Coordinates of C-alpha atoms (C1' of nucleotides) in Angstrom, one line a residue:
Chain J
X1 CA 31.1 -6.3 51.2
X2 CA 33.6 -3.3 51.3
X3 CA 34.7 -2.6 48.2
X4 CA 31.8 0.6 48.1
X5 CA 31.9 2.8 45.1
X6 CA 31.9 2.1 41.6
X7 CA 35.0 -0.3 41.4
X8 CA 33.5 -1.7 38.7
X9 CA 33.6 0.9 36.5
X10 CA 36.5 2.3 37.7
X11 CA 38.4 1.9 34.1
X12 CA 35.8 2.2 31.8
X13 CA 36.6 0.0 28.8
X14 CA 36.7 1.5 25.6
X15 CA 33.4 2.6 23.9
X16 CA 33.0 -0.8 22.9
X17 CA 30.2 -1.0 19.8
X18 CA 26.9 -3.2 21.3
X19 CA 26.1 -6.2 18.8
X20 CA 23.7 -6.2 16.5
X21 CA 20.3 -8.0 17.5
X22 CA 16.6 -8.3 16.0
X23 CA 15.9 -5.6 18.6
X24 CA 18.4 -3.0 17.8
X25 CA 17.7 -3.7 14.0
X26 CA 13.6 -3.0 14.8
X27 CA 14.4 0.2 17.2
X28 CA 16.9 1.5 14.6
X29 CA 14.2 1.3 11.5
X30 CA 11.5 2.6 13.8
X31 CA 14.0 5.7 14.5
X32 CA 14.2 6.2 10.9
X33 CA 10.6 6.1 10.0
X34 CA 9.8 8.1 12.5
X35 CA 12.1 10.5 12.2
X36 CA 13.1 10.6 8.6
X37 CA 9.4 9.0 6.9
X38 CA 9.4 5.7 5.2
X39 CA 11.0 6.9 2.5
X40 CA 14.5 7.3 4.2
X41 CA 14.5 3.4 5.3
X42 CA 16.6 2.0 3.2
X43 CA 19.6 -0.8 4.4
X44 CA 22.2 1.7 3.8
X45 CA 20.9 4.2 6.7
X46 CA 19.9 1.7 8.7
X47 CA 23.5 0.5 8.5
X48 CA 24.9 3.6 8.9
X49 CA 22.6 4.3 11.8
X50 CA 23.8 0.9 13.5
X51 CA 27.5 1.5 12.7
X52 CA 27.6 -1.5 10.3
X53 CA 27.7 -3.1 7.3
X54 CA 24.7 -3.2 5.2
X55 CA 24.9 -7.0 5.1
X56 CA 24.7 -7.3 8.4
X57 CA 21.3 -6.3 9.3
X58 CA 20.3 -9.9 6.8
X59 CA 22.0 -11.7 9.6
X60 CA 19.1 -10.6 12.2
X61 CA 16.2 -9.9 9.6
X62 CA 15.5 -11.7 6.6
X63 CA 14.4 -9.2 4.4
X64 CA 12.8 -5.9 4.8
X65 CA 8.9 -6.9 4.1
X66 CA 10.0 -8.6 7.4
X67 CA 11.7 -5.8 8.5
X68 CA 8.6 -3.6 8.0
X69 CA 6.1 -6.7 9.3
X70 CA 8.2 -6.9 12.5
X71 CA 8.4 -2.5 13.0
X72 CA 4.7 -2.6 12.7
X73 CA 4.2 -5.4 15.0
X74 CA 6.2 -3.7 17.9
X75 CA 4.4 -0.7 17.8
X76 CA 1.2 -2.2 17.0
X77 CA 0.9 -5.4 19.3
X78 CA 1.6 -3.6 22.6
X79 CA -1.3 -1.3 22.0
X80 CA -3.7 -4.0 20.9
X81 CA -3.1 -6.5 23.5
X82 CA -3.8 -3.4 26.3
X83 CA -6.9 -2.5 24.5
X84 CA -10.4 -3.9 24.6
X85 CA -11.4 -2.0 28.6
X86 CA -14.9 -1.0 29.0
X87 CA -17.9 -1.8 30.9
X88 CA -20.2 -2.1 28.0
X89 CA -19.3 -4.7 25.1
X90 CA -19.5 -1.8 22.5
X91 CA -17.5 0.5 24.5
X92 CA -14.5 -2.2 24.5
X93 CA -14.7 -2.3 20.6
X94 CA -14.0 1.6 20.7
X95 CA -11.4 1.1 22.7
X96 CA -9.6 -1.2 20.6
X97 CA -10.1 0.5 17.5
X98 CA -9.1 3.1 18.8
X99 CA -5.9 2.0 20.1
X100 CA -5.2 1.3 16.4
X101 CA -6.0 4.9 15.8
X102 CA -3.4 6.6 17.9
X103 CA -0.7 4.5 17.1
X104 CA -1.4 5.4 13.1
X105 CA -1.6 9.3 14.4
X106 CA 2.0 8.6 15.8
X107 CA 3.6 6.4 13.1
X108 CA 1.9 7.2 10.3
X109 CA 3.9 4.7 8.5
X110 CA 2.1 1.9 10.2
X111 CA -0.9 2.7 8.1
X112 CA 1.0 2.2 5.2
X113 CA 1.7 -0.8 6.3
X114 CA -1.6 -2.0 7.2
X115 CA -3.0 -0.9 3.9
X116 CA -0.2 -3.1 1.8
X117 CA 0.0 -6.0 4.4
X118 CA -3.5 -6.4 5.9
X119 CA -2.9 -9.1 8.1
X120 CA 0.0 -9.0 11.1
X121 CA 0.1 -10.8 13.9
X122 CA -1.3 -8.1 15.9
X123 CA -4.3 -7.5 13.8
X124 CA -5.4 -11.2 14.4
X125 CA -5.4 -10.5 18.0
X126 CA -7.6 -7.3 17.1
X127 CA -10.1 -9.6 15.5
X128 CA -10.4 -11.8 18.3
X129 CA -11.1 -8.9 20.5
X130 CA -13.5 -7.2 18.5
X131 CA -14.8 -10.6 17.7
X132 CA -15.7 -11.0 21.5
X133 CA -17.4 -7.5 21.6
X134 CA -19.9 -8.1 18.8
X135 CA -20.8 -11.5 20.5
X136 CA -20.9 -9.9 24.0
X137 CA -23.0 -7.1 22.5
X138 CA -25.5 -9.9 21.1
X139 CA -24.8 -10.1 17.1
X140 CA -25.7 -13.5 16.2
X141 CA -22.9 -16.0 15.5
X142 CA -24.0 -16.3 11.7
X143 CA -23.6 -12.7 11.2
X144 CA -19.9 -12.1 13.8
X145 CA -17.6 -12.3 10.7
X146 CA -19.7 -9.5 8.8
X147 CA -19.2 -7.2 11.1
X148 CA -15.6 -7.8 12.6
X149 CA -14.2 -7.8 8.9
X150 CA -16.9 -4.8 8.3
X151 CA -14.6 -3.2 11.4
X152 CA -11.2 -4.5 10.4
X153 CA -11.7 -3.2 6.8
X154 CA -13.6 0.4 8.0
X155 CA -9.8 0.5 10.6
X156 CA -7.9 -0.5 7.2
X157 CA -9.2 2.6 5.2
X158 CA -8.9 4.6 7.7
X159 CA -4.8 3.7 7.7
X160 CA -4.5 3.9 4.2
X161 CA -6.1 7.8 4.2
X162 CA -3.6 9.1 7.2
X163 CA -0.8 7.4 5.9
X164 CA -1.4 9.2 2.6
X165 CA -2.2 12.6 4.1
X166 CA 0.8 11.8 6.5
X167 CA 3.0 11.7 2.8
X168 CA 1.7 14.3 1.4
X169 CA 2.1 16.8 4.4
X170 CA 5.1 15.3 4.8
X171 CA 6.4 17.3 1.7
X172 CA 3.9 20.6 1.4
X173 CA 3.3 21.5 4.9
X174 CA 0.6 23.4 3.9
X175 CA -2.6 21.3 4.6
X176 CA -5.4 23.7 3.7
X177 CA -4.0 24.9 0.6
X178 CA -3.3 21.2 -0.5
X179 CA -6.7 20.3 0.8
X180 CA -8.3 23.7 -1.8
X181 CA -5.6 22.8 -5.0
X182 CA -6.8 19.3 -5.0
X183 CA -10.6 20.0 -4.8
X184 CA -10.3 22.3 -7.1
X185 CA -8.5 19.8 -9.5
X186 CA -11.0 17.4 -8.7
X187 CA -13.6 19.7 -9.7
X188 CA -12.5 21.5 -12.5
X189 CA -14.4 24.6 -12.5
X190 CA -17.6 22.8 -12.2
X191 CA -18.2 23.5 -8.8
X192 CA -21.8 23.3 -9.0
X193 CA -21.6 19.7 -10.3
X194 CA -20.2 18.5 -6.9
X195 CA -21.8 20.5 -4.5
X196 CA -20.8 17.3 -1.6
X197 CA -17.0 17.3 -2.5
X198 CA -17.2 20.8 -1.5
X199 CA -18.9 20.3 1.8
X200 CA -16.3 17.3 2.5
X201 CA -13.5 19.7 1.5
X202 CA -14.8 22.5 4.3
X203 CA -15.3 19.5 6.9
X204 CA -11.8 18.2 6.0
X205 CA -10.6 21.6 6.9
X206 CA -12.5 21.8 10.1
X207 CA -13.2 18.4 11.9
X208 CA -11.6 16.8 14.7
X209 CA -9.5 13.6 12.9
X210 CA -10.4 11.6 16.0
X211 CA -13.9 12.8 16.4
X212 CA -14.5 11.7 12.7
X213 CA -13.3 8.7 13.3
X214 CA -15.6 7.7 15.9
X215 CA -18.4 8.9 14.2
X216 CA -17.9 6.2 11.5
X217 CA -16.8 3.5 13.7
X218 CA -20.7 4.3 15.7
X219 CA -22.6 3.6 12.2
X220 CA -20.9 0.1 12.5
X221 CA -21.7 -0.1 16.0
X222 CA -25.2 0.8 15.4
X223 CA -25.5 -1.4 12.2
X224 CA -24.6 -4.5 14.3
X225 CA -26.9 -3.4 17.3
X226 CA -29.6 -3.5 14.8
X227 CA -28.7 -6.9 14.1
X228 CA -29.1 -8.3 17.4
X229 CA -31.6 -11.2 18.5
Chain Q
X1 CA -3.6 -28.6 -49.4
X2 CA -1.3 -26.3 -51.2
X3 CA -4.0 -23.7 -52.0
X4 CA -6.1 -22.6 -49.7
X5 CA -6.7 -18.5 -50.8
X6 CA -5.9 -16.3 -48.4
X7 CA -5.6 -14.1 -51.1
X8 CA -6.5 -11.1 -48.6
X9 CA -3.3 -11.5 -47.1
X10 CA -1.6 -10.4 -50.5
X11 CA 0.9 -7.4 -50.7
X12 CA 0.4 -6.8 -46.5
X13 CA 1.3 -2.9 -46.2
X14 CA 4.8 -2.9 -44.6
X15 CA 4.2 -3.1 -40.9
X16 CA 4.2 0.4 -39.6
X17 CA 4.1 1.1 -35.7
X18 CA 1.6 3.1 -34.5
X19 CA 2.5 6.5 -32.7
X20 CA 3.0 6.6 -29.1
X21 CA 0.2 8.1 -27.2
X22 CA -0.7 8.9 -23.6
X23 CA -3.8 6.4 -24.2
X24 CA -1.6 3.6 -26.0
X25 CA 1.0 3.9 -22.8
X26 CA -1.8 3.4 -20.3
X27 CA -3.3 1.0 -22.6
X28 CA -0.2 -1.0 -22.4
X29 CA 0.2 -0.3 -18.7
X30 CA -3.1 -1.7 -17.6
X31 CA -2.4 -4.5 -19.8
X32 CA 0.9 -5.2 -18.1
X33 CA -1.0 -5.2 -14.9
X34 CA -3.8 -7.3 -15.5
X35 CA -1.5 -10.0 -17.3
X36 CA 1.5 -10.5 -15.5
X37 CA 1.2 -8.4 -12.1
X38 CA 2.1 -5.3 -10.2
X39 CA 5.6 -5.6 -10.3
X40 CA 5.8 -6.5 -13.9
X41 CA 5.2 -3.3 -14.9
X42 CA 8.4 -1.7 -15.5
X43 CA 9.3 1.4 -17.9
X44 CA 11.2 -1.5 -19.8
X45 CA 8.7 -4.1 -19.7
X46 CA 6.7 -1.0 -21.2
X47 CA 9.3 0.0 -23.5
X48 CA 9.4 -3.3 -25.2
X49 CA 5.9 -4.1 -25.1
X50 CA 5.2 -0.6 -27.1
X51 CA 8.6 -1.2 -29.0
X52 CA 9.9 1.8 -28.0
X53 CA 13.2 2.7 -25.8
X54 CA 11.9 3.8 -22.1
X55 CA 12.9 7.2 -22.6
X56 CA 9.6 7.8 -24.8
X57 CA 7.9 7.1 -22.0
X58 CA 8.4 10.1 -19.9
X59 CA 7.2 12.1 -23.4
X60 CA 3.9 11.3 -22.5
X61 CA 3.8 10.7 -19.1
X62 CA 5.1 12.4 -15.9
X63 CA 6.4 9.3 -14.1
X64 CA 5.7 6.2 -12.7
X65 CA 2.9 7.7 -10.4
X66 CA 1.3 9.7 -12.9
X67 CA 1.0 6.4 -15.0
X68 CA -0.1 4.0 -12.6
X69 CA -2.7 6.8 -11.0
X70 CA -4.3 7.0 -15.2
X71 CA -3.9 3.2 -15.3
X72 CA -6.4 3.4 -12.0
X73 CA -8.3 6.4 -13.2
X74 CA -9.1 4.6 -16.6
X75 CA -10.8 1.8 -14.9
X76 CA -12.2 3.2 -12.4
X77 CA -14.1 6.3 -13.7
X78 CA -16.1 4.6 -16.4
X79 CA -17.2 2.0 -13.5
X80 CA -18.3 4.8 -10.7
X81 CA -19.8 6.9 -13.5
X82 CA -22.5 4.5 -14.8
X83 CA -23.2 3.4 -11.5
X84 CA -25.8 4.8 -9.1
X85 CA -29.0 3.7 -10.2
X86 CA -31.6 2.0 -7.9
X87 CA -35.1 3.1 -7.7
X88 CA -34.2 3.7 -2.8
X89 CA -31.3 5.9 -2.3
X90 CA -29.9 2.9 -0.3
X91 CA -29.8 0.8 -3.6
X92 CA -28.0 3.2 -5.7
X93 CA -25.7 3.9 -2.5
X94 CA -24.9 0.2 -3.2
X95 CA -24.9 -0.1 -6.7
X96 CA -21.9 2.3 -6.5
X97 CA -20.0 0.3 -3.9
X98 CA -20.8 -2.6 -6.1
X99 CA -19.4 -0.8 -9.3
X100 CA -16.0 -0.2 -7.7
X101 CA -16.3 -3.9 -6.1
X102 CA -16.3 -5.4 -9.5
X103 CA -13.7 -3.5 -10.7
X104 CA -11.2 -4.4 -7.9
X105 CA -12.0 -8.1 -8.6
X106 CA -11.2 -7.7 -12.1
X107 CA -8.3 -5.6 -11.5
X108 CA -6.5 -6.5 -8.0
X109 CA -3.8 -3.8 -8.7
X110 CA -6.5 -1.1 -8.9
X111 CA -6.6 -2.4 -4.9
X112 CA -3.2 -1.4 -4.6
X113 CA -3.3 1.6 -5.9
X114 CA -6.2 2.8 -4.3
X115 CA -5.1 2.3 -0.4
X116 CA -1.9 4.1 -1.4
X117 CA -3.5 6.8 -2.9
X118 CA -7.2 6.9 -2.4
X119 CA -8.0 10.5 -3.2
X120 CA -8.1 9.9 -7.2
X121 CA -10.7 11.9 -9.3
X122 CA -12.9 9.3 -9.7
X123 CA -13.0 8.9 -5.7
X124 CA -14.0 12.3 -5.7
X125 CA -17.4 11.1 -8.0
X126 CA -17.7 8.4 -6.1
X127 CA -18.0 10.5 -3.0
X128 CA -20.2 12.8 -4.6
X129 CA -22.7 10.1 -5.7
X130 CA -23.1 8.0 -2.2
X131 CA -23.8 11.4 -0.4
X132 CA -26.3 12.0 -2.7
X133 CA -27.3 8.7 -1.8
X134 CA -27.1 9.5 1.8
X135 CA -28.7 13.1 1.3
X136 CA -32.0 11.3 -0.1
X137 CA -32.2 8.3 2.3
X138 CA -32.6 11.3 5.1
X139 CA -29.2 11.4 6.9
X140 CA -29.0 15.0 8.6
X141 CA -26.5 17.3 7.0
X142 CA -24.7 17.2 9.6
X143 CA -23.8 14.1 9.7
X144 CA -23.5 13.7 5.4
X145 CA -19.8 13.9 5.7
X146 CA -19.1 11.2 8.2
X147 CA -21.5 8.6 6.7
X148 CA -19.6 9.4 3.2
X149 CA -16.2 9.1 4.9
X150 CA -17.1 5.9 7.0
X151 CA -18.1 4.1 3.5
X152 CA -15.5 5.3 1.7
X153 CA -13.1 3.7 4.4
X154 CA -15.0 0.8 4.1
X155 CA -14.4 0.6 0.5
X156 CA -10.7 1.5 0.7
X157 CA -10.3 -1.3 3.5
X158 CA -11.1 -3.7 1.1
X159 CA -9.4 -2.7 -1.7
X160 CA -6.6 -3.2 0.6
X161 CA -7.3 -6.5 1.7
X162 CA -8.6 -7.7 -1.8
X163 CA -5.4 -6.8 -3.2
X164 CA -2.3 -8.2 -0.5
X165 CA -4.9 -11.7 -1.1
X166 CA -4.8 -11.6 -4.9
X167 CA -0.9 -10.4 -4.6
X168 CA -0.1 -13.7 -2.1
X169 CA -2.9 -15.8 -4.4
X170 CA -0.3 -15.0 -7.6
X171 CA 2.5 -16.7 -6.1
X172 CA 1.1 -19.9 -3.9
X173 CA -1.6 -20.8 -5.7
X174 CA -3.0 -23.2 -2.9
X175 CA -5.8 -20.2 -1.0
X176 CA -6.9 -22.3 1.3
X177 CA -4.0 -23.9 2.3
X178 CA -2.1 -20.4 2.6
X179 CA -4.8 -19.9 5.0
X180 CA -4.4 -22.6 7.3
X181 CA -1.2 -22.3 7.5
X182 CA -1.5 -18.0 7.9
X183 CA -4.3 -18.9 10.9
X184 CA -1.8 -21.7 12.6
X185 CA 1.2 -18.9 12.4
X186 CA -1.4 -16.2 14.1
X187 CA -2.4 -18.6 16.7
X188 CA 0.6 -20.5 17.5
X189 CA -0.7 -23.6 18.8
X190 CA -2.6 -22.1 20.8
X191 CA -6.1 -22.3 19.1
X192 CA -8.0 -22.1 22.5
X193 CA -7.4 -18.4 23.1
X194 CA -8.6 -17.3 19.6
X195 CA -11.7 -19.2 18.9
X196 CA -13.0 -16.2 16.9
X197 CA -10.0 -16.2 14.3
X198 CA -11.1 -19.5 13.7
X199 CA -14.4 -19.1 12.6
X200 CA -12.6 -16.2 10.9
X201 CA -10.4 -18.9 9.1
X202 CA -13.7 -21.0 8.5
X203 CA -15.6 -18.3 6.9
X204 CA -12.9 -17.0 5.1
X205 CA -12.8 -20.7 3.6
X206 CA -16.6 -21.1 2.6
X207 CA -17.8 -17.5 2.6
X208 CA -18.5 -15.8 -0.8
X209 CA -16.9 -12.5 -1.1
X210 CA -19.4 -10.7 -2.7
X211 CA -22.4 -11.1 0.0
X212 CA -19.7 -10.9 2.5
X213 CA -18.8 -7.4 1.0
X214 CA -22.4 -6.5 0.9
X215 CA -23.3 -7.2 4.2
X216 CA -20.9 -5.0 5.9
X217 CA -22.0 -2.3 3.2
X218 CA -25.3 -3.1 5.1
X219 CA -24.1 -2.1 8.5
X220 CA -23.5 1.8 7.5
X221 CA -26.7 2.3 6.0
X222 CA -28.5 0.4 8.7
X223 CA -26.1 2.8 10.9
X224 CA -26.8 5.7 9.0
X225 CA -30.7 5.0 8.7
X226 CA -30.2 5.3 12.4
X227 CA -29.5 9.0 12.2
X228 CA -32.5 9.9 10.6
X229 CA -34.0 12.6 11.8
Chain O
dA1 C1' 28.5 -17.3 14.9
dC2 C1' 28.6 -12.9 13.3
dC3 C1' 30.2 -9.0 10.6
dT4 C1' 32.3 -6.4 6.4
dG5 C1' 31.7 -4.1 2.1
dA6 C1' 32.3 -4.7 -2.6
dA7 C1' 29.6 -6.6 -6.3
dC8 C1' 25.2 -7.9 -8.7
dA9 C1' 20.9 -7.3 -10.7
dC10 C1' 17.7 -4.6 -10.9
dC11 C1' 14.9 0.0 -10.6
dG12 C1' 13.0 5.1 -12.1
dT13 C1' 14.6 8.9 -14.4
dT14 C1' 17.5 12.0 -17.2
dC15 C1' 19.6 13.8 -21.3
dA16 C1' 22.6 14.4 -25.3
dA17 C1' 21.9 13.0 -29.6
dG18 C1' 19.2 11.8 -33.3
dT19 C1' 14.7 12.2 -36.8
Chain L
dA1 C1' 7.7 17.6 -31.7
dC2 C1' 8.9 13.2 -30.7
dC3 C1' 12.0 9.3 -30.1
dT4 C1' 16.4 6.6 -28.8
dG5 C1' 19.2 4.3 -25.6
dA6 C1' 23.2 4.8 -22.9
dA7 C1' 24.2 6.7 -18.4
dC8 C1' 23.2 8.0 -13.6
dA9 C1' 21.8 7.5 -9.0
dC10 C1' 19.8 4.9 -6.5
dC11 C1' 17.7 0.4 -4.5
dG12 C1' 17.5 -4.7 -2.1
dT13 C1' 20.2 -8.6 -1.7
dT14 C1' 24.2 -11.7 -2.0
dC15 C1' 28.6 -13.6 -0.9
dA16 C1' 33.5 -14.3 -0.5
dA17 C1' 36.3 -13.0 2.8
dG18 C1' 37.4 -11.7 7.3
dT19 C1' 37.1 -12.1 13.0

DNA sequence: ACCTGAACACCGTTCAAGT
DNA sequence: ACCTGAACACCGTTCAAGT
């Protein structure tokens, strides 16, 4: 028990390199998408970013739809599994869905995801949670699938419209004037033809994403209240 | 035996290749897709199917988004145009959801497409139509834009999901069995603590994917009925 | 068991050269 | 104006060879 101090690492060894694991691979692809967008993720930066050899990384990961499938699960699962509080049945759907939300709003990537490869591990746990709500709220068992896949598939399009605007920002910073050029594509000086597109265009511009978002998850809230005994 | 006329087929004109077009390439495209997949369709595979070098290509088309986002657009548009009618506001709401149902079922790749880029022109009808649809069944202005969006989601969820199951259905055949064995993976072994994603799993089974797509359609406009003033 | 990095088999896209 | 096809700059993935 003498021996105080830092004996230990009195001669520091050498910057010795860590190994490679399944973890550092996932962190190390997360850092890139996160930093650099999905379309910087390739092996070679990941390699690079690990200090490696590109053939490496296949030693830990198999391939990179499972390189992607196990990125999404790590940001994704943690948030899920935490989700689902609230005294009333409905309000513990919100939260779950929601919990999906933010973690699109920070890695827009995961939408992507989501949108090509539906169902991860994480979203099955989803289901079951959101599952339980409906029943707790009182949606008859013949009618529970409905509206969990109504849910699953309103959170799926949500994904797949921020991880779009999240690519597109990505490279034209400028969201209103995107937002006016593409309208105004869509419209082709016939703005009288499409008098909605132009009231979605000025919401776009205005609305709270998050806000929005709840607004639409509340119809499918309400639409399964209205199904109950 | 040895004569049997086909005296129309005399002196054929010598076989002379049609000029490339924008239509013929995206005719060729779409044919690509629906016949041998989503990642079949290479500028080669194009090439040789229009007899061409792949170079030609790019004469008529920007790139490969440009093509594939036509290929979508010339499916699509025809589809969401026609559709609408429906003597209540809800029906014709419907019949347009329908409109682009069928088309996904027809063309899974149109799935694709659409949760990776969902803002296409013919989106931009579509949108225009159901808050029409919306307008008339009495949904405050107000809320117009959210009731649009939520659908659209909707629809964009399960163009997702419709396509990953059609791209997984191409190469294992067996659907139920990829099932099962997706549902055992989720749960793993553990089937106590997600009863609900086995009723999923049962339902997916035995459930027909039409009504099931209707009835979550169902739970916006019962949720939007809800907002009337 | 784990890592290296060159090599392979593709891609989308470009471009000098042809008609 | 339109087409050709080789060439370029990437990819993901493999694999003999190293430790």
């Amino acid at each position: 028990m003498s021996r105080m101090g830092m004996s230990s690492n009195d001669h520091q060894p050498k910057q010795q390199k860590p190994s490679l694991s399944r973890e550092r691979v996932v962190a190390a692809a997360i850092a890139i998408l996160d930093g650099e967008g999905e379309n910087a993720l390739t092996f070679r930066a990941l390699a690079k970013s690990l200090s490696t050899g590109s053939g490496a990384i296949y030693w830990h990961v198999a391939d990179k739809r499972t390189l992607l499938a196990a990125a999404t699960e790590h940001v994704l699962s943690e948030a899920i599994a935490q989700s689902g509080r609230g005294t009333h049945p409905a309000d513990a759907v919100r939260d779950v869905a929601l919990g999906v939300f933010d973690v699109i709003e920070a890695h827009p990537w995961v939408g992507t995801e989501l949108a090509r490869e539906p169902w991860q591990p994480a979203m099955t746990t989803l289901f079951e949670k959101i599952s339980a709500g409906f029943d707790a709220m009182g949606v008859p068992r013949s009618a529970l699938f409905y509206c969990g896949s109504a849910l699953v598939q309103y959170l799926l399009g949500f994904a797949a419209q921020a991880a779009a605007a999240a690519r597109h920002d990505f490279q034209s910073q400028d969201r209103t004037e995107v937002l006016t050029t593409l309208v105004a594509r869509w419209t082709q000086g016939e703005p009288a033809d499409y008098p909605y597109v132009h009231l979605l265009a000025d919401e776009l511009r205005s609305h709270d994403e998050r806000e929005a978002f709840l607004a639409g998850l509340d119809l499918i809230l309400a639409g399964a209240r209205n199904l109950q005994g």
